[in-house]
Amino acid sequence: MKVLNKKLIRDLWKLRGQVLAVALVIGSGVATLVMSLSTIEALEDTTEAYYQRYRFGEIFAFATRAPLRLTNQIAQINGVQTVQTRISSYANIDIQGFDQPAIAQLMSIPEKGQPLLNQLVLRKGGWVSPGRDDQVILNEPFAEAHQLDIGDTVSVIMNGHKKHFYVVGIALSPEFIYAIGPGALMPDDSLFGVMWMSYEVLAAAYDLQESFNYLSLTLTRNTLPADVLNQVDVLLEPYGGVSAIKREDQISNWFVKNEIEQQKSMATILPAIFITVAVFLTNMVLSRLIATERTEIGLLKAFGYGNFQIAWHYIKMMLVIGIIGVTIGSVIGAYFGRLNTEMYAELFRFPLLIYRPSPYAFIIGGLVSIIAAILGALTAVRSAVKLPPAEAMIPPSPGIYKRTFLSSLGLARLLDQPTRIALRQISRRPLRSFLTSAGIAMATGLIIMTLQWDDSLSHLKRVYFFDSQRQHITVGVVDPLPLRAIYDFEKLPGVLTAEPIYAVNADFSFGSKTHRGGITGMQPDSTLQVIYDDGRKQSIEVPDSGIVIASRLARKLNIKIGDVMGVDVLEGRRPELLIPVVGIFDSYIGLPTYMNLDTLNRALNESPSFKYANLLIDPLYQDELYAAFKNMPKVSTVMLKQSALDSFDEHLVEHLMVFISMFTGLAVVLVFGVTYNSTRVALSERGRELATLRVLGFTKGEISYVLLGEVMFLILLGLPLGCLFGGILVWSMAQSFDTEMYRIPLVIEASTYGYAIVWVVIAAILSAALVRRRVNKLDLIRVLKTRE
Amino acid sequence: MNKVPQSELQPGIQPALAAYNLTKIYHSGEVEVQALRGVNFELYPKELVVLLGASGSGKSTLLNILGGLDLPTSGQILYNQQDLSKASEYELTRFRREHVGFVFQFYNLIPSLTAYENVALVTEISPHPIAPEAALELVKLGDRMHHFPAQLSGGEQQRVAIARAIAKQPDILLCDEPTGALDKQTGILVLEAIENINQQLGTTTAIITHNTVVASMADRVVNISDGQIAGIRNNAVRVMAKELEW
Ligand SMILES: Nc1ncnc2c1ncn2[C@@H]1O[C@H](COP(=O)(O)OP(=O)(O)O)[C@@H](O)[C@H]1O
Ligand SMILES: [Mg+2]
C-alpha cells in the first residue's frame, strides 16, 4: 500500500471521533432525504398495489333511485370497463354498552361473493350467506374499536326500523382506507363504521328493489375520466344523480393522497434544509480539519508532492468520511423510512405493504452529500495547497492579537486570564468564530423548526375546535328540517343552546378557475359556530347577503371582494347561482365559505330550513341525550367535538410527533457533530499552547476552560442567532405548507425555543465532556516535543 | 550577472545551484520585512557549505528559495541553466521531488507514519531512490525502522529526517539548523550523518547554523548578516564532525 494511504488510514483512525462526528452530520442530511423519499415511494407503491389488487373504482356517483337496467347503458359508455351498482346508506347503529351515537355507511354486496369492483379484503370470518337477511361484514377498525368479533350482534336503525345483525366477517376495503364519517374532519373508528350486507337486505329495507343508488366504475386504458363523467351524469340525472366524481375526489383516496402530498412537501423542504445545513457544517468542519494539516501539506510539498497528489489525498479523506456518512445516513434513513411507512400502513390498515426503496433515494442522498463534502473540502484544500510550501511550514504563527475594544473598556481587568485567552481567541479569528456560531445557529434553527410543528398543530386545534366552534355536538338530519324544528332540539335533555346550520355542496367558479367545495349557512346571531378569521384572530360577522370565503379560495379563484362568483349547487334542484363575494377571511383548515342561513335558503328556493344543529349541552345529561338521539329517526349523524378532537390528536398529532422526533433526533446529532468538531479542532490547533499552560502551572480544569470557554461563548452567540434562524425556517415552512387541506399557522411558543436551547446545550455538554477527557489525557512531553 | 562581485564567486567551476541578485520582501500586514537584499551565492558540486548568521538574518529565507520552497521577490536561481525564479509551480515541484533533500530544525516527521514509512513517503515518488532501509542504515537507525516519531528521541527523529532527505539521492541536501533543537552529543551524531552522506554519496550539502563551531566541518563558510552575504571563507581542512567541540 502507498505510504500516503497508510497515513490516510492512520489519520482517519486518530481523528475517528471527528470523522464520526462529520459523518453523522452528513448522515443526518442523507437520512432525512432517504427517509422521506422512501416513505413516499412505499406509500405510492402500496396504495397503487392495493387499489389494483382489490379493483378500486375510478368513478363514483350517487343517485336517489336508479333502475338496475341502467347498468347496461352505463356500461355502453365509451371508455367504461366495468360497472358496479349498489345500494348505500347511512344509518344509526346501536351497540351494547356504547352510549355515544355511532353511525355506519351500509354498502350492498352480492350474496354470491366479491363484487366486481371495490372488493373486500376479508380479514376474518366469511361472506354473507345467500338467503340470510341478518348477516353483516364489518370494517376492521370499527370492529376493533368496539371489540366486535364474528358471531357478535349489532343493531342498525334502517329506515326507522331497528334490525339485528350477526357479524360474519371483518374486512377492509380500498374504498375506506380513510373511513371518515359525513362531515367529520378526521376518522373516528368508534363513531363511524362501514357495514357490508347483501343487496337484498338493503333493497328491502330501503325499498330499492331492482334499483341502485351508488355507482362505481372503472375505465379502459387511456380513457380520460372527464369524458365519462358527463355521460354518467346525464344518465343518472333523471334518477336524482349527484354529479359523478373521479377517483381523485373520492374521499378516502383524497385523504390518502393528501397525506402522501404532505409527505412530499416534507420530503422536499425538510431534507433540503437539512442537507443545506449539513453541507455548510461539513464545509466548516472540514476546512478547520484541513487547516490543522498545514504543516504536513507544506512538508509533502517540500518533498516534491504535487498539488494534485495532495489535493487527491485530502479528497480521499473526505470521500471516506462522506461514504461513512452516507452509509450511516442510508441505514438510519431506510430504518426511519420503514418505521414511518409502517406507521402509515397501520394508520391506513394497508393489507399489504410494499417497502422496496429504489436505489434512487440512496443515490440522490449519497451523491448530493458526497459531492457537497468534496466541494467543501476542495475550497479548504485549495487554500491549503495554494500556500507556498515554506509558509505552510512556518510554526503556527503566534497569532496577531490586538487590543480590542473589550480590553480598552477596561473590562478585561475584570476577567481572569483563561477567560481573556478564550475571548481573544474568538476576536483573533472573527470569521471562523462567526462560522462556528452560525453552524450552531443553523442546527438550533433546525431543532426549533421540527419542534415547532407541535405548536402549530396545537394552535390549529385551538382555533378550529375552540375559537371557531363552541358546540359540543353537531347533529345531522336526514332531510332538511323547517327552521322552527330547532326548538325540538332545544327541548332535548341537557341541551342548553341549539343553533341551525345549513350546508350544501357546490362548484365555485370565477373566470376560468373552479373549485368544488361547500357553503355553510349560519344565522347572524350564532354563538356556537362563528366565522373565525385566523388572520385577524377574531370572528367576523355573518353577512346579510352575499358570501364570505376563505382567502385561499379567493386566491385559488383569483377573486376579490365585490366580484360575483358562480355557484353551481350540486344538490336538490341544482340551481346555478351568481353570488357576490362580500368578505374574505383566513382559515387554516379547508376552504370554507359562509352565507346567511336565510339568504342561502332563499337562493336555493327552499323554505327556511336546516340540515345540522349545533348543540351546547350540559355534560351531566349526556347519556340521556344520546339515548334520545337513538330514538330520533330524523337524526342521521351525530358528531361529538370531543371525539373529533381525540381523533385529531390520534391521527395527526401522534403520527406527526413520531416524525418530528425523528427529525429532532437528527438535528440534535447535527448539533453534537458541530460542537464536538469545533472543540476537537480547537484542541489539536492549540494542544501546544494548552500543554505550555499546563507546564506553567494551570490546572486541567483551567485549561479545559480556556478551550471549552471559547466554544461556550460561541454557543452563547449562536443560540440567539439560532432562534432567529429557526423563526425564518418556520416562516418558510409555513409558506410552503399550504395545501388545500390546511395551512400551517406560524406559531412558535417560547417553550419551543427553550427546548431547542436545552437540546443544544445537552449536545454541547456531551461533546465538551468527550473533549475534556482528551484534555485530561494531554501528554505534556509529547505535545511539546513533536511539532504536529 | 554583470554586477556580481567576483570575490563571492569562483569562476571556472560550474555551480550545482546558483543564485544571483536575490531579494525577498515579506509583507506581513502593513509591515514590510526585507529578508534578502541582493544575495549572490553559488553552490559547487559535492561541497559542504555552512551558512552562518544571527537569527533573523535571512538564512532560512535563502535556503527555502534555493530549495524551491519559496520564490524570490527578484533575482535569479539557476539550476542546470534553468531559472527557477521563473519556474512554474509544476517545475518547482519536479525540482524538489527529483533533486533536493530537506532537513528542518524541528524534524517535521509525519507523526502517523513510522520511521520507515516517513522515508518511503519520499522514495515512492522519486525517480531513482535508494531503499528506505538502506537510507536508515546510513543514519544508523536500521534497528528503529518501525518506530513512530513519538517513540524516538529528538536526535533519532532528526536522523530519520536526514534519511528521508537523502533516500531520493538528491543532488543537493539543504539542512536548516539541523542541530538547533538538539543537545551537543546528539547534534554531533546528526552532523556526522550529514557528513557521511556528503562524503560517501558526494551530495552537495548546505547547512544552516548559528553555531560558529559547526563551520569548521565545512569546505566553505558563508556569513550572512542582515539579508546579505557578509563574507565567504574557505577552510583549508575540514574538521571531522565527531571532533567538533562546543
Ligand atoms: N513568512 C514571513 N513573513 C514575514 N516575515 C518573515 C517571514 N519569514 C521570515 N520573515 C522575516 O524575514 C527575516 C529573515 O527571516 P529568516 O530567513 O527566517 O531568518 P533566519 O533563518 O536567519 O533566522 C526575519 O526578520 C523574519 O522575521
Ligand atoms: Mg531560520
PDB file of N, CA and C and ligand atoms in Angstrom, chain A residues 391 394, chain B residues 26-28 33-35 53-62 176-177 208, ligand 1:
ATOM      1  N   GLU A 391       5.789  28.626   3.628  1.00  0.00           N
ATOM      2  CA  GLU A 391       4.877  29.310   4.537  1.00  0.00           C
ATOM      3  C   GLU A 391       4.015  28.311   5.302  1.00  0.00           C
ATOM      4  N   ILE A 394       5.787  27.229   8.362  1.00  0.00           N
ATOM      5  CA  ILE A 394       6.114  28.159   9.440  1.00  0.00           C
ATOM      6  C   ILE A 394       5.365  27.727  10.687  1.00  0.00           C
TER       7      ILE A 394
ATOM      8  N   TYR B  26       9.071  40.345   2.613  1.00  0.00           N
ATOM      9  CA  TYR B  26       7.843  39.783   3.180  1.00  0.00           C
ATOM     10  C   TYR B  26       6.900  40.921   3.522  1.00  0.00           C
ATOM     11  N   HIS B  27       5.667  40.746   3.202  1.00  0.00           N
ATOM     12  CA  HIS B  27       4.661  41.712   3.652  1.00  0.00           C
ATOM     13  C   HIS B  27       3.820  41.025   4.701  1.00  0.00           C
ATOM     14  N   SER B  28       3.951  41.519   5.903  1.00  0.00           N
ATOM     15  CA  SER B  28       3.027  40.958   6.891  1.00  0.00           C
ATOM     16  C   SER B  28       2.244  42.118   7.474  1.00  0.00           C
ATOM     17  N   VAL B  33       9.125  43.452   5.496  1.00  0.00           N
ATOM     18  CA  VAL B  33      10.414  42.989   6.006  1.00  0.00           C
ATOM     19  C   VAL B  33      11.267  42.598   4.817  1.00  0.00           C
ATOM     20  N   GLN B  34      12.431  43.255   4.711  1.00  0.00           N
ATOM     21  CA  GLN B  34      13.342  42.878   3.629  1.00  0.00           C
ATOM     22  C   GLN B  34      14.265  41.791   4.176  1.00  0.00           C
ATOM     23  N   ALA B  35      13.964  40.538   3.811  1.00  0.00           N
ATOM     24  CA  ALA B  35      14.714  39.408   4.364  1.00  0.00           C
ATOM     25  C   ALA B  35      16.008  39.174   3.595  1.00  0.00           C
ATOM     26  N   GLY B  53      24.970  32.766  10.564  1.00  0.00           N
ATOM     27  CA  GLY B  53      24.364  34.085  10.692  1.00  0.00           C
ATOM     28  C   GLY B  53      23.461  34.155  11.902  1.00  0.00           C
ATOM     29  N   ALA B  54      23.242  35.372  12.345  1.00  0.00           N
ATOM     30  CA  ALA B  54      22.402  35.542  13.514  1.00  0.00           C
ATOM     31  C   ALA B  54      20.959  35.189  13.174  1.00  0.00           C
ATOM     32  N   SER B  55      20.204  34.976  14.177  1.00  0.00           N
ATOM     33  CA  SER B  55      18.788  34.692  13.979  1.00  0.00           C
ATOM     34  C   SER B  55      18.114  35.887  13.301  1.00  0.00           C
ATOM     35  N   GLY B  56      17.357  35.623  12.297  1.00  0.00           N
ATOM     36  CA  GLY B  56      16.661  36.699  11.604  1.00  0.00           C
ATOM     37  C   GLY B  56      17.465  37.313  10.476  1.00  0.00           C
ATOM     38  N   SER B  57      18.640  36.767  10.194  1.00  0.00           N
ATOM     39  CA  SER B  57      19.494  37.376   9.175  1.00  0.00           C
ATOM     40  C   SER B  57      19.067  36.983   7.754  1.00  0.00           C
ATOM     41  N   GLY B  58      18.233  36.001   7.624  1.00  0.00           N
ATOM     42  CA  GLY B  58      17.732  35.652   6.296  1.00  0.00           C
ATOM     43  C   GLY B  58      18.214  34.301   5.795  1.00  0.00           C
ATOM     44  N   LYS B  59      18.818  33.521   6.641  1.00  0.00           N
ATOM     45  CA  LYS B  59      19.360  32.221   6.232  1.00  0.00           C
ATOM     46  C   LYS B  59      18.266  31.294   5.706  1.00  0.00           C
ATOM     47  N   SER B  60      17.252  31.130   6.531  1.00  0.00           N
ATOM     48  CA  SER B  60      16.169  30.212   6.128  1.00  0.00           C
ATOM     49  C   SER B  60      15.527  30.682   4.839  1.00  0.00           C
ATOM     50  N   THR B  61      15.332  31.966   4.746  1.00  0.00           N
ATOM     51  CA  THR B  61      14.721  32.510   3.541  1.00  0.00           C
ATOM     52  C   THR B  61      15.547  32.111   2.321  1.00  0.00           C
ATOM     53  N   LEU B  62      16.843  32.289   2.415  1.00  0.00           N
ATOM     54  CA  LEU B  62      17.721  31.952   1.300  1.00  0.00           C
ATOM     55  C   LEU B  62      17.615  30.457   0.968  1.00  0.00           C
ATOM     56  N   ASP B 176      18.336  23.043   7.453  1.00  0.00           N
ATOM     57  CA  ASP B 176      18.087  24.303   8.158  1.00  0.00           C
ATOM     58  C   ASP B 176      18.181  24.073   9.659  1.00  0.00           C
ATOM     59  N   GLU B 177      19.297  24.481  10.240  1.00  0.00           N
ATOM     60  CA  GLU B 177      19.552  24.306  11.667  1.00  0.00           C
ATOM     61  C   GLU B 177      19.222  22.893  12.123  1.00  0.00           C
ATOM     62  N   ILE B 208      22.579  25.219   7.512  1.00  0.00           N
ATOM     63  CA  ILE B 208      22.407  26.488   8.213  1.00  0.00           C
ATOM     64  C   ILE B 208      22.670  26.256   9.681  1.00  0.00           C
TER      65      ILE B 208
HETATM   66  N1  LIG C   1       6.640  34.486   6.284  1.00  0.00           N
HETATM   67  C1  LIG C   1       7.225  35.582   6.752  1.00  0.00           C
HETATM   68  N2  LIG C   1       6.513  36.720   6.837  1.00  0.00           N
HETATM   69  C2  LIG C   1       7.070  37.843   7.284  1.00  0.00           C
HETATM   70  N3  LIG C   1       8.336  37.958   7.663  1.00  0.00           N
HETATM   71  C3  LIG C   1       9.125  36.858   7.589  1.00  0.00           C
HETATM   72  C4  LIG C   1       8.591  35.615   7.146  1.00  0.00           C
HETATM   73  N4  LIG C   1       9.594  34.704   7.177  1.00  0.00           N
HETATM   74  C5  LIG C   1      10.686  35.363   7.636  1.00  0.00           C
HETATM   75  N5  LIG C   1      10.395  36.654   7.876  1.00  0.00           N
HETATM   76  C6  LIG C   1      11.322  37.657   8.332  1.00  0.00           C
HETATM   77  O1  LIG C   1      12.427  37.688   7.472  1.00  0.00           O
HETATM   78  C7  LIG C   1      13.607  37.834   8.195  1.00  0.00           C
HETATM   79  C8  LIG C   1      14.524  36.677   7.885  1.00  0.00           C
HETATM   80  O2  LIG C   1      13.955  35.504   8.400  1.00  0.00           O
HETATM   81  P1  LIG C   1      14.638  34.100   8.322  1.00  0.00           P
HETATM   82  O3  LIG C   1      15.116  33.893   6.934  1.00  0.00           O
HETATM   83  O4  LIG C   1      13.741  33.112   8.868  1.00  0.00           O
HETATM   84  O5  LIG C   1      15.871  34.305   9.291  1.00  0.00           O
HETATM   85  P2  LIG C   1      16.870  33.241   9.892  1.00  0.00           P
HETATM   86  O6  LIG C   1      16.525  31.901   9.349  1.00  0.00           O
HETATM   87  O7  LIG C   1      18.198  33.701   9.508  1.00  0.00           O
HETATM   88  O8  LIG C   1      16.693  33.296  11.368  1.00  0.00           O
HETATM   89  C9  LIG C   1      13.225  37.904   9.654  1.00  0.00           C
HETATM   90  O9  LIG C   1      13.211  39.250  10.017  1.00  0.00           O
HETATM   91  C10 LIG C   1      11.856  37.320   9.691  1.00  0.00           C
HETATM   92  O10 LIG C   1      11.083  37.966  10.689  1.00  0.00           O
END
